[in-house]
């Protein structure tokens, strides 16, 4: 009995030793596989090494990896140890397959049924007849999103499936220690794949950030180039167009106040009005270029509509005489005189309409009609009549209509061939062009409309402008009275004029001398300070250009107020800037007034009178 007992103990001891050897061997295989797997952070390399090493360690018939697609509707065969070119099974299996669902729910190795579609699809190059038992295990693959908070219940995890096929043999079956090896290796592979996925996403994110950084640098470079181009454009417009135009307007305003013949006054008034429109257009272009949103502000203020119509008629007459056209003017007498609107831009659009039509034809008659628009919907109804409402704030729609008459069909044909070659659309509508589009945008800003009427050949024969103005009665909130000024109140007034532009300085000096002032003209802020300090307190008025180089008008005013009296001399700034709060800035540094360019004789007289009157009241 003792001998039998000892033999039994020896047998059990041998079995334990064998199990220990197998465990040691399994541990060695796991360490070897782990070291090989972690040598790379590339997903494809990790999976290929796993298939090769597992096949060697477990003597497998085949080994395959199945991964879900982007929509997570199917599992695709992505890696296989022994590919089969004559495979009769598809390389994809629905993710709703029962085996796939069971594997995802299982915590360990899952033994597939003999009729499993997943097992048959993973049988390998030898075909299903050479394959034996099939086992599978899930491999979680984590991404960056899985590490950004949340719990496993709320963070969706992607799973791959590792399928292992034994050779077809009656003596081979999946043992517990083999399944344990597979489980440990699958866990290591899952960790390696998760690291590789996170690294890949990080690299893609770094590449995306690098591309965005390059795009931002390029955008910054483009913005700097655009800023330089805008600055160059503004300098060209200011020095090449705006400053000369301001000088012309100043000289014309001086001649306007002279005692000249009526016909000469008509010509000067017309030139002054057209020059004002051109100056406004230049300022609009510069303002649009300076603003990032490409817009500008309308100047809504009261003006005399009948006076503007007379000026427009005089301008149209001059242009028609020059082009050889006749002119007929028909202005409705029931039009209100005092309205609120943007007079300068309205006149600008009217000039465009006249020039647009006169440039198309060589001869004819220009019909200029202005009348009230009826609310009845008839665009040609003039029976709207006067307003009887007692409200102080009321709006009226006024229609400006231009037509070319007195032209024959043969003339139309010649004009069409000569002037509209390549410029007409196939729908017989004239090409509006860039200038008309800009006018249309301007009119729409004024809550109006503009359109072109054509003849039978599709040529523009008329243009219509419809604008809305606010009107006021004689007892309304605003009135326009002409400002009279006398040279006697400015005679002997000592003035310092500081302007870096030679032509503008000369013109402004002539305007001040015409008012009777004694003018000392300087070309910089430093010369201005020197002239003041060298003469004591004899100068009563200082006119400063705000945008002089080296020392601008703001700095000159600060230094004057620092060392001189806060009441005298009086400082008046002049600028071509359309900045909204520039007057407040001038008052903050101690200035007394502001004149907007172009500087005209009446504007200088009005501002000088206002500033002197205000200073006298304080004293």
Coordinates of C-alpha atoms in Angstrom, one line a residue:
X1 CA 0.0 0.0 0.0
X2 CA 2.8 2.3 0.8
X3 CA 4.5 1.5 -2.5
X4 CA 1.2 2.2 -4.3
X5 CA 0.8 5.4 -2.4
X6 CA 4.3 6.5 -3.3
X7 CA 3.7 5.7 -7.0
X8 CA 0.6 7.8 -6.9
X9 CA 2.4 10.7 -5.3
X10 CA 5.2 10.4 -7.9
X11 CA 2.6 10.5 -10.7
X12 CA 0.9 13.5 -9.3
X13 CA 4.2 15.2 -8.7
X14 CA 5.1 14.5 -12.3
X15 CA 1.8 16.0 -13.5
X16 CA 2.5 19.1 -11.3
X17 CA 6.0 19.4 -12.7
X18 CA 4.6 19.0 -16.2
X19 CA 2.0 21.7 -15.5
X20 CA 4.8 24.0 -14.1
X21 CA 6.8 23.4 -17.2
X22 CA 3.8 24.2 -19.4
X23 CA 3.1 27.3 -17.4
X24 CA 6.8 28.3 -17.7
X25 CA 6.7 27.7 -21.4
X26 CA 3.4 29.6 -21.7
X27 CA 5.0 32.5 -19.7
X28 CA 8.0 32.4 -22.0
X29 CA 5.8 32.6 -25.1
X30 CA 3.8 35.4 -23.6
X31 CA 6.9 37.4 -22.8
X32 CA 8.4 36.8 -26.2
X33 CA 5.1 37.8 -27.9
X34 CA 4.8 40.9 -25.8
X35 CA 8.4 42.0 -26.5
X36 CA 7.8 41.5 -30.3
X37 CA 4.5 43.2 -30.3
X38 CA 5.7 46.3 -28.4
X39 CA 8.7 46.8 -30.8
X40 CA 6.4 48.8 -33.2
X41 CA 3.7 51.4 -32.9
X42 CA 2.3 50.7 -36.3
X43 CA -1.1 48.9 -36.3
X44 CA -0.4 46.8 -39.3
X45 CA 3.0 45.7 -38.0
X46 CA 1.6 44.8 -34.6
X47 CA -1.1 42.7 -36.1
X48 CA 1.2 40.9 -38.5
X49 CA 3.7 40.0 -35.7
X50 CA 0.8 38.8 -33.5
X51 CA -0.4 36.4 -36.2
X52 CA 3.1 35.1 -37.0
X53 CA 4.2 34.6 -33.4
X54 CA 0.9 33.1 -32.2
X55 CA 1.0 30.7 -35.1
X56 CA 4.5 29.6 -34.1
X57 CA 3.7 29.2 -30.4
X58 CA 0.4 27.4 -30.8
X59 CA 1.0 25.6 -34.1
X60 CA -2.1 27.1 -35.7
X61 CA -3.5 26.3 -39.1
X62 CA -4.5 30.0 -39.6
X63 CA -4.9 33.2 -37.8
X64 CA -7.0 36.2 -38.8
X65 CA -8.1 39.7 -37.6
X66 CA -11.5 41.2 -38.3
X67 CA -12.1 45.0 -37.9
X68 CA -15.3 47.1 -38.0
X69 CA -15.8 49.6 -40.9
X70 CA -16.3 53.3 -40.3
X71 CA -20.1 52.9 -40.0
X72 CA -19.7 49.9 -37.7
X73 CA -22.2 47.9 -39.7
X74 CA -19.8 45.2 -41.0
X75 CA -16.6 43.4 -39.8
X76 CA -13.9 43.2 -42.5
X77 CA -11.1 40.7 -42.8
X78 CA -8.1 43.0 -42.6
X79 CA -5.1 40.7 -41.7
X80 CA -4.7 36.9 -42.4
X81 CA -1.7 34.6 -41.9
X82 CA -2.6 32.4 -44.9
X83 CA -4.6 34.3 -47.5
X84 CA -6.8 32.3 -49.8
X85 CA -7.1 33.6 -53.3
X86 CA -9.9 31.1 -54.1
X87 CA -12.0 32.0 -51.1
X88 CA -15.6 31.3 -51.6
X89 CA -16.6 33.3 -48.5
X90 CA -16.9 37.1 -48.4
X91 CA -14.3 39.2 -46.7
X92 CA -17.0 40.9 -44.7
X93 CA -19.5 39.7 -42.1
X94 CA -22.4 41.7 -40.7
X95 CA -21.7 43.1 -37.2
X96 CA -25.0 41.7 -36.1
X97 CA -23.8 38.1 -36.8
X98 CA -24.5 36.0 -33.7
X99 CA -20.9 34.9 -33.3
X100 CA -19.7 38.5 -33.5
X101 CA -22.2 39.6 -30.8
X102 CA -21.3 36.7 -28.5
X103 CA -17.5 37.4 -28.9
X104 CA -18.1 41.1 -28.0
X105 CA -20.0 40.1 -24.9
X106 CA -17.5 37.4 -23.8
X107 CA -14.7 38.2 -21.3
X108 CA -12.4 35.5 -22.6
X109 CA -11.8 33.1 -25.5
X110 CA -15.0 32.0 -27.3
X111 CA -15.1 28.6 -29.1
X112 CA -17.0 28.9 -32.4
X113 CA -19.5 26.4 -33.6
X114 CA -18.5 24.1 -36.5
X115 CA -21.1 25.9 -38.7
X116 CA -19.9 29.4 -37.8
X117 CA -19.7 31.8 -40.8
X118 CA -16.9 33.6 -39.0
X119 CA -14.9 30.4 -38.5
X120 CA -15.5 29.3 -42.1
X121 CA -14.4 32.7 -43.4
X122 CA -11.2 32.5 -41.3
X123 CA -10.2 28.9 -42.4
X124 CA -7.2 30.1 -44.5
X125 CA -5.5 29.0 -47.7
X126 CA -6.0 25.2 -47.1
X127 CA -9.7 25.4 -47.1
X128 CA -12.2 24.4 -44.5
X129 CA -11.3 20.7 -44.8
X130 CA -7.8 21.3 -43.3
X131 CA -9.0 23.4 -40.4
X132 CA -10.0 22.2 -37.0
X133 CA -11.5 23.9 -33.9
X134 CA -11.8 27.7 -34.1
X135 CA -11.5 30.1 -31.2
X136 CA -12.0 33.9 -31.2
X137 CA -11.5 36.8 -28.7
X138 CA -12.3 40.4 -28.8
X139 CA -9.7 43.2 -28.8
X140 CA -10.8 46.6 -27.6
X141 CA -9.2 49.5 -29.6
X142 CA -9.3 52.8 -27.8
X143 CA -9.0 56.2 -29.4
X144 CA -8.3 59.8 -28.1
X145 CA -12.0 60.3 -27.5
X146 CA -12.1 57.4 -25.0
X147 CA -9.7 59.4 -22.8
X148 CA -11.6 62.7 -22.7
X149 CA -13.9 61.8 -19.8
X150 CA -17.0 59.8 -19.4
X151 CA -17.6 56.2 -18.4
X152 CA -17.6 52.9 -20.5
X153 CA -21.4 53.1 -20.5
X154 CA -21.3 56.4 -22.4
X155 CA -18.1 56.2 -24.3
X156 CA -18.4 53.9 -27.3
X157 CA -15.4 51.6 -27.8
X158 CA -14.4 50.0 -31.1
X159 CA -13.6 46.2 -31.0
X160 CA -11.6 44.0 -33.3
X161 CA -11.9 40.2 -33.4
X162 CA -8.9 37.8 -33.3
X163 CA -9.7 34.4 -34.8
X164 CA -7.4 31.4 -34.3
X165 CA -7.8 28.1 -36.2
X166 CA -6.3 24.8 -35.1
X167 CA -5.2 22.2 -37.7
X168 CA -7.7 19.4 -38.5
X169 CA -6.7 16.6 -36.1
X170 CA -8.6 14.4 -33.7
X171 CA -6.1 14.9 -31.0
X172 CA -6.1 18.7 -31.1
X173 CA -8.5 20.7 -29.1
X174 CA -8.2 24.0 -27.3
X175 CA -6.7 23.6 -23.9
X176 CA -7.1 25.9 -20.9
X177 CA -3.5 27.0 -20.9
X178 CA -3.6 27.7 -24.7
X179 CA -6.7 29.8 -24.2
X180 CA -5.0 31.6 -21.3
X181 CA -2.0 32.4 -23.6
X182 CA -4.5 33.7 -26.2
X183 CA -6.3 35.9 -23.6
X184 CA -3.0 37.4 -22.3
X185 CA -1.7 38.0 -25.8
X186 CA -5.0 39.5 -26.9
X187 CA -4.9 41.9 -24.0
X188 CA -1.3 43.0 -24.9
X189 CA -2.3 43.4 -28.5
X190 CA -5.3 45.5 -27.5
X191 CA -3.0 47.8 -25.4
X192 CA -0.5 48.1 -28.3
X193 CA -3.2 48.8 -30.8
X194 CA -4.7 51.5 -28.5
X195 CA -1.3 53.1 -28.2
X196 CA -0.8 53.0 -32.0
X197 CA -4.3 54.5 -32.6
X198 CA -3.7 57.3 -30.1
X199 CA -0.3 58.0 -31.6
X200 CA -1.8 58.0 -35.1
X201 CA -4.5 60.4 -34.1
X202 CA -2.0 62.7 -32.3
X203 CA 0.2 62.7 -35.5
X204 CA -2.8 63.5 -37.6
X205 CA -3.8 66.3 -35.2
X206 CA -0.3 67.7 -35.2
X207 CA -0.3 67.7 -39.0
X208 CA -3.7 69.4 -39.1
X209 CA -2.5 72.0 -36.6
X210 CA 0.7 72.5 -38.6
X211 CA -1.4 73.0 -41.8
X212 CA -3.7 75.5 -39.9
X213 CA -0.6 77.3 -38.6
X214 CA 0.8 77.6 -42.2
X215 CA -2.6 78.8 -43.4
X216 CA -2.7 81.4 -40.6
X217 CA 0.8 82.6 -41.4
X218 CA -0.1 82.9 -45.1
X219 CA -3.3 84.7 -44.2
X220 CA -1.3 87.1 -41.9
X221 CA 1.2 87.6 -44.8
X222 CA -1.7 88.3 -47.2
X223 CA -3.2 90.7 -44.7
X224 CA 0.0 92.6 -44.3
X225 CA 0.4 92.8 -48.1
X226 CA -3.2 94.0 -48.4
X227 CA -2.6 96.6 -45.7
X228 CA 0.5 97.9 -47.5
X229 CA -1.5 97.9 -50.8
X230 CA -4.3 99.8 -49.1
X231 CA -1.9 102.3 -47.6
X232 CA -0.2 102.9 -51.0
X233 CA -3.7 103.3 -52.6
X234 CA -4.8 105.8 -49.9
X235 CA -1.5 107.8 -50.4
X236 CA -2.0 107.9 -54.2
X237 CA -5.7 108.9 -53.9
X238 CA -4.9 111.5 -51.2
X239 CA -1.9 113.1 -52.9
X240 CA -2.9 112.6 -56.5
X241 CA -6.6 113.2 -56.4
X242 CA -8.1 114.4 -53.2
X243 CA -5.7 117.3 -52.3
X244 CA -5.8 118.8 -55.8
X245 CA -9.6 118.5 -55.8
X246 CA -9.7 120.3 -52.5
X247 CA -7.6 123.1 -53.9
X248 CA -9.9 123.4 -56.9
X249 CA -13.0 123.6 -54.7
X250 CA -11.4 126.2 -52.5
X251 CA -10.6 128.5 -55.5
X252 CA -14.0 128.0 -57.0
X253 CA -15.7 129.0 -53.7
X254 CA -13.6 132.2 -53.7
X255 CA -14.7 133.1 -57.2
X256 CA -18.3 132.2 -56.3
X257 CA -18.4 135.1 -53.8
X258 CA -17.1 137.6 -56.3
X259 CA -19.2 140.0 -58.3
X260 CA -19.4 138.3 -61.6
X261 CA -21.9 138.2 -64.5
X262 CA -24.9 135.9 -64.1
X263 CA -23.8 133.5 -66.9
X264 CA -20.4 133.3 -65.3
X265 CA -21.9 132.5 -62.0
X266 CA -23.9 129.7 -63.5
X267 CA -20.8 128.2 -65.0
X268 CA -18.9 128.5 -61.7
X269 CA -21.8 127.1 -59.7
X270 CA -22.0 124.1 -62.0
X271 CA -18.3 123.4 -61.9
X272 CA -18.4 123.7 -58.1
X273 CA -21.3 121.3 -57.8
X274 CA -19.7 118.7 -60.1
X275 CA -16.4 119.1 -58.3
X276 CA -18.2 118.5 -55.0
X277 CA -19.7 115.4 -56.4
X278 CA -16.3 114.2 -57.6
X279 CA -14.7 115.1 -54.3
X280 CA -17.5 113.1 -52.5
X281 CA -16.8 110.1 -54.8
X282 CA -13.1 110.2 -54.0
X283 CA -13.8 110.4 -50.3
X284 CA -16.2 107.4 -50.6
X285 CA -13.6 105.4 -52.4
X286 CA -11.1 106.1 -49.7
X287 CA -13.6 105.4 -47.0
X288 CA -14.6 102.1 -48.5
X289 CA -10.9 101.2 -48.9
X290 CA -10.2 102.1 -45.2
X291 CA -13.1 100.2 -43.8
X292 CA -12.8 96.4 -43.5
X293 CA -16.5 95.9 -44.1
X294 CA -16.3 97.9 -47.4
X295 CA -19.1 100.4 -46.4
X296 CA -19.5 104.1 -45.7
X297 CA -22.0 106.3 -43.8
X298 CA -24.7 108.4 -45.5
X299 CA -24.9 112.1 -44.6
X300 CA -28.6 112.6 -43.9
X301 CA -29.2 116.3 -43.5
X302 CA -31.7 119.0 -44.6
X303 CA -31.3 120.6 -48.0
X304 CA -33.3 122.5 -50.6
X305 CA -34.5 120.1 -53.2
X306 CA -35.5 122.9 -55.7
X307 CA -32.0 124.4 -55.5
X308 CA -30.4 121.0 -56.2
X309 CA -32.7 120.5 -59.2
X310 CA -31.6 123.9 -60.6
X311 CA -28.0 122.9 -60.2
X312 CA -28.6 119.5 -61.8
X313 CA -30.5 121.2 -64.7
X314 CA -27.6 123.6 -65.2
X315 CA -25.1 120.8 -65.2
X316 CA -27.2 118.8 -67.6
X317 CA -27.5 121.8 -69.9
X318 CA -23.7 122.2 -70.0
X319 CA -23.2 118.6 -70.8
X320 CA -25.9 118.5 -73.5
X321 CA -24.5 121.6 -75.2
X322 CA -21.1 120.0 -75.2
X323 CA -22.5 116.7 -76.7
X324 CA -24.9 118.4 -79.1
X325 CA -28.1 117.3 -77.4
X326 CA -31.3 119.3 -76.7
X327 CA -32.6 119.5 -73.2
X328 CA -36.1 119.6 -71.8
X329 CA -36.7 120.0 -68.1
X330 CA -40.0 119.3 -66.4
X331 CA -39.9 119.6 -62.6
X332 CA -43.2 119.2 -60.7
X333 CA -44.0 122.5 -58.9
X334 CA -45.7 120.5 -56.1
X335 CA -42.4 119.0 -55.0
X336 CA -41.5 120.0 -51.4
X337 CA -38.5 122.3 -51.1
X338 CA -37.0 121.4 -47.7
X339 CA -36.2 117.7 -47.4
X340 CA -33.8 115.5 -45.4
X341 CA -31.5 113.2 -47.4
X342 CA -28.0 112.7 -48.7
X343 CA -27.8 115.6 -51.1
X344 CA -24.3 115.0 -52.4
X345 CA -24.8 111.4 -53.2
X346 CA -28.2 112.0 -54.8
X347 CA -26.6 114.6 -57.1
X348 CA -23.8 112.1 -57.8
X349 CA -26.3 109.5 -59.0
X350 CA -28.1 112.0 -61.1
X351 CA -24.9 113.0 -62.8
X352 CA -24.2 109.3 -63.5
X353 CA -27.6 108.9 -65.1
X354 CA -27.1 111.9 -67.4
X355 CA -23.6 110.8 -68.4
X356 CA -24.7 107.2 -68.9
X357 CA -27.3 108.2 -71.5
X358 CA -25.3 110.9 -73.3
X359 CA -22.4 108.5 -73.8
X360 CA -24.6 106.1 -75.7
X361 CA -25.9 108.3 -78.5
X362 CA -24.4 111.0 -80.7
X363 CA -27.6 113.2 -81.0
X364 CA -31.1 113.5 -79.6
X365 CA -33.0 115.3 -76.9
X366 CA -32.6 114.6 -73.2
X367 CA -35.9 114.8 -71.3
X368 CA -35.4 115.5 -67.5
X369 CA -38.5 114.9 -65.4
X370 CA -38.9 115.1 -61.7
X371 CA -42.2 114.5 -60.0
X372 CA -43.9 112.9 -57.1
X373 CA -44.7 109.2 -57.1
X374 CA -48.2 108.2 -56.4
X375 CA -49.1 105.4 -53.9
X376 CA -51.5 104.0 -56.5
X377 CA -48.8 101.8 -58.0
X378 CA -48.8 103.6 -61.4
X379 CA -45.2 104.5 -61.9
X380 CA -46.1 107.4 -64.2
X381 CA -48.9 108.9 -62.1
X382 CA -48.2 112.6 -61.2
X383 CA -51.5 113.2 -59.4
X384 CA -50.2 112.5 -56.0
X385 CA -50.5 116.1 -55.0
X386 CA -49.4 117.9 -51.9
X387 CA -49.3 116.3 -48.4
X388 CA -52.0 117.5 -46.0
X389 CA -50.8 115.5 -43.0
X390 CA -50.2 117.4 -39.8
X391 CA -47.3 115.2 -38.8
X392 CA -43.9 116.9 -38.7
X393 CA -42.0 113.8 -39.9
X394 CA -43.4 112.5 -43.2
X395 CA -41.8 110.8 -46.1
X396 CA -42.2 111.4 -49.8
X397 CA -41.2 109.3 -52.8
X398 CA -39.7 111.4 -55.7
X399 CA -39.0 110.0 -59.1
X400 CA -36.2 111.3 -61.4
X401 CA -36.7 110.2 -64.9
X402 CA -34.3 110.7 -67.9
X403 CA -35.2 109.8 -71.5
X404 CA -33.5 110.2 -74.8
X405 CA -35.9 111.2 -77.6
X406 CA -35.5 112.3 -81.2
X407 CA -33.4 109.4 -82.5
X408 CA -34.3 107.2 -85.5
X409 CA -34.1 103.5 -85.8
X410 CA -31.1 103.8 -88.2
X411 CA -29.3 105.8 -85.6
X412 CA -30.1 103.1 -83.1
X413 CA -28.6 100.5 -85.3
X414 CA -25.4 102.4 -85.8
X415 CA -25.1 103.1 -82.1
X416 CA -25.7 99.4 -81.4
X417 CA -22.9 98.4 -83.8
X418 CA -20.5 101.0 -82.7
X419 CA -20.9 101.3 -78.9
X420 CA -22.4 98.0 -77.8
X421 CA -20.3 95.4 -79.7
X422 CA -19.6 92.6 -77.2
X423 CA -21.5 94.4 -74.5
X424 CA -25.1 93.2 -74.9
X425 CA -26.7 90.2 -73.4
X426 CA -28.7 87.7 -75.6
X427 CA -31.9 88.6 -73.7
X428 CA -31.8 92.2 -75.2
X429 CA -30.9 93.8 -71.9
X430 CA -28.1 96.3 -71.8
X431 CA -25.0 95.5 -69.8
X432 CA -25.3 97.6 -66.6
X433 CA -21.6 97.7 -65.9
X434 CA -19.6 98.3 -62.7
X435 CA -20.5 102.0 -62.3
X436 CA -24.2 101.3 -62.6
X437 CA -23.9 98.5 -60.1
X438 CA -22.2 100.8 -57.6
X439 CA -24.9 103.5 -58.1
X440 CA -27.5 100.8 -57.6
X441 CA -25.9 99.8 -54.3
X442 CA -25.7 103.5 -53.3
X443 CA -29.4 104.0 -54.1
X444 CA -30.4 100.9 -52.2
X445 CA -28.6 102.3 -49.1
X446 CA -30.8 105.4 -49.5
X447 CA -33.8 103.1 -49.5
X448 CA -34.5 103.8 -53.2
X449 CA -34.4 102.1 -56.5
X450 CA -32.9 102.7 -60.0
X451 CA -33.5 100.9 -63.3
X452 CA -32.9 101.2 -67.0
X453 CA -35.6 101.2 -69.7
X454 CA -34.6 100.0 -73.2
X455 CA -35.9 100.4 -76.8
X456 CA -36.7 97.7 -79.3
X457 CA -33.1 97.0 -80.0
X458 CA -32.3 96.5 -76.3
X459 CA -30.4 99.8 -76.0
X460 CA -30.7 101.9 -72.9
X461 CA -33.1 104.8 -73.8
X462 CA -34.1 105.9 -70.3
X463 CA -33.2 105.7 -66.7
X464 CA -35.4 106.2 -63.6
X465 CA -34.4 106.9 -60.0
X466 CA -36.8 106.6 -57.2
X467 CA -35.8 108.0 -53.8
X468 CA -37.5 108.5 -50.4
X469 CA -37.0 111.7 -48.5
X470 CA -38.2 113.0 -45.2
X471 CA -40.0 116.3 -45.5
X472 CA -40.8 119.0 -42.9
X473 CA -43.3 121.9 -42.8
X474 CA -42.3 125.5 -42.2
X475 CA -43.0 124.8 -38.5
X476 CA -40.9 121.7 -38.4
X477 CA -37.9 120.8 -36.5
X478 CA -35.3 122.2 -38.9
X479 CA -34.9 125.1 -41.2
X480 CA -32.2 126.1 -43.7
X481 CA -31.3 129.8 -43.8
X482 CA -28.4 131.2 -45.7
X483 CA -25.5 132.2 -43.5
X484 CA -24.4 135.7 -44.3
X485 CA -21.0 136.8 -43.3
X486 CA -19.2 140.1 -43.3
X487 CA -15.5 140.7 -44.0
X488 CA -15.5 143.4 -41.4
X489 CA -15.7 141.0 -38.5
X490 CA -12.5 139.2 -39.6
X491 CA -10.5 142.2 -40.8
X492 CA -7.1 142.4 -39.2
X493 CA -7.6 139.0 -37.5
X494 CA -4.1 137.4 -37.1
X495 CA -4.1 133.8 -38.1
X496 CA -1.5 131.1 -38.2
X497 CA -2.1 128.5 -40.9
X498 CA -0.2 125.1 -40.7
X499 CA -0.5 122.8 -43.7
X500 CA 2.2 120.6 -45.2
X501 CA 0.6 120.6 -48.7
X502 CA 1.9 123.6 -50.6
X503 CA -1.1 124.0 -53.0
X504 CA -3.7 123.6 -50.3
X505 CA -1.8 125.9 -48.0
X506 CA -1.7 128.6 -50.7
X507 CA -5.4 128.2 -51.5
X508 CA -6.5 128.3 -47.8
X509 CA -4.3 131.4 -47.3
X510 CA -6.0 133.2 -50.2
X511 CA -9.5 132.3 -48.7
X512 CA -8.5 133.7 -45.3
X513 CA -7.1 136.9 -46.9
X514 CA -10.3 137.3 -48.9
X515 CA -12.1 137.4 -45.5
X516 CA -9.7 140.1 -44.3
X517 CA -7.4 138.0 -42.1
X518 CA -3.7 138.6 -41.7
X519 CA -2.2 135.1 -42.4
X520 CA 1.1 133.6 -41.5
X521 CA 1.4 130.3 -43.3
X522 CA 3.8 127.5 -42.2
X523 CA 4.4 124.0 -43.5
X524 CA 4.9 121.9 -40.3
X525 CA 3.9 121.7 -36.6
X526 CA 7.4 122.7 -35.5
X527 CA 7.2 125.9 -37.6
X528 CA 3.8 126.6 -36.1
X529 CA 5.1 126.4 -32.5
X530 CA 8.0 128.6 -33.5
X531 CA 5.8 131.2 -35.0
X532 CA 3.5 131.3 -31.9
X533 CA 6.4 131.5 -29.4
X534 CA 8.1 134.3 -31.3
X535 CA 5.1 136.6 -31.5
X536 CA 3.8 136.5 -28.0
X537 CA 0.1 136.4 -27.9
X538 CA -0.7 138.4 -31.0
X539 CA -2.2 135.5 -33.0
X540 CA -5.9 134.9 -32.2
X541 CA -6.6 131.9 -34.5
X542 CA -4.5 128.9 -35.3
X543 CA -5.6 126.6 -38.2
X544 CA -4.1 123.2 -38.0
X545 CA -4.0 120.3 -40.5
X546 CA -4.5 117.2 -38.3
X547 CA -2.4 114.9 -40.5
X548 CA 0.9 116.7 -40.9
X549 CA 4.1 114.5 -40.9
X550 CA 6.5 114.5 -38.0
X551 CA 4.1 116.3 -35.6
X552 CA 0.4 116.0 -36.3
X553 CA -2.2 118.6 -35.3
X554 CA -3.2 116.8 -32.1
X555 CA 0.3 117.0 -30.7
X556 CA 0.7 120.7 -31.8
X557 CA -2.6 121.5 -29.9
X558 CA -1.4 119.7 -26.8
X559 CA 1.9 121.7 -26.7
X560 CA 0.1 125.0 -27.3
X561 CA -2.4 124.4 -24.5
X562 CA 0.5 123.3 -22.2
X563 CA 2.4 126.6 -22.5
X564 CA -0.3 129.1 -23.6
X565 CA -3.6 130.3 -22.2
X566 CA -6.5 127.8 -22.3
X567 CA -8.7 130.5 -23.9
X568 CA -6.3 132.1 -26.5
X569 CA -5.3 131.5 -29.1
X570 CA -8.3 129.7 -30.6
X571 CA -7.4 126.5 -32.4
X572 CA -9.4 125.2 -35.4
X573 CA -8.5 121.9 -37.0
X574 CA -9.2 120.9 -40.6
X575 CA -9.2 117.4 -41.9
X576 CA -10.4 115.3 -44.8
X577 CA -11.0 112.3 -42.5
X578 CA -14.5 110.9 -42.2
X579 CA -13.8 109.5 -38.7
X580 CA -17.0 109.6 -36.6
X581 CA -15.5 110.8 -33.3
X582 CA -12.7 113.0 -34.6
X583 CA -14.4 116.2 -33.3
X584 CA -14.6 114.8 -29.8
X585 CA -10.9 114.0 -30.0
X586 CA -10.2 117.6 -31.1
X587 CA -12.1 119.0 -28.1
X588 CA -10.3 116.7 -25.7
X589 CA -6.9 118.2 -26.6
X590 CA -8.1 121.8 -26.3
X591 CA -9.2 122.7 -29.8
X592 CA -12.1 125.0 -30.4
X593 CA -13.5 123.9 -33.8
X594 CA -13.2 121.6 -36.8
X595 CA -13.6 122.2 -40.5
X596 CA -14.1 119.3 -42.9
X597 CA -12.2 119.4 -46.2
X598 CA -12.7 120.6 -48.8
X599 CA -12.2 124.0 -47.3
X600 CA -14.6 126.5 -48.9
X601 CA -14.9 130.2 -48.3
X602 CA -18.3 130.0 -46.6
X603 CA -17.3 127.1 -44.4
X604 CA -14.3 129.0 -43.1
X605 CA -16.3 132.1 -42.4
X606 CA -19.0 130.1 -40.6
X607 CA -16.6 128.3 -38.4
X608 CA -14.5 131.4 -37.6
X609 CA -17.6 133.3 -36.7
X610 CA -18.9 130.4 -34.5
X611 CA -15.6 130.0 -32.6
X612 CA -15.1 133.7 -32.0
X613 CA -18.7 134.2 -30.8
X614 CA -18.4 131.2 -28.4
X615 CA -15.1 132.6 -27.1
X616 CA -16.6 136.0 -26.6
X617 CA -19.5 134.6 -24.6
X618 CA -17.0 132.8 -22.3
X619 CA -15.0 136.0 -21.8

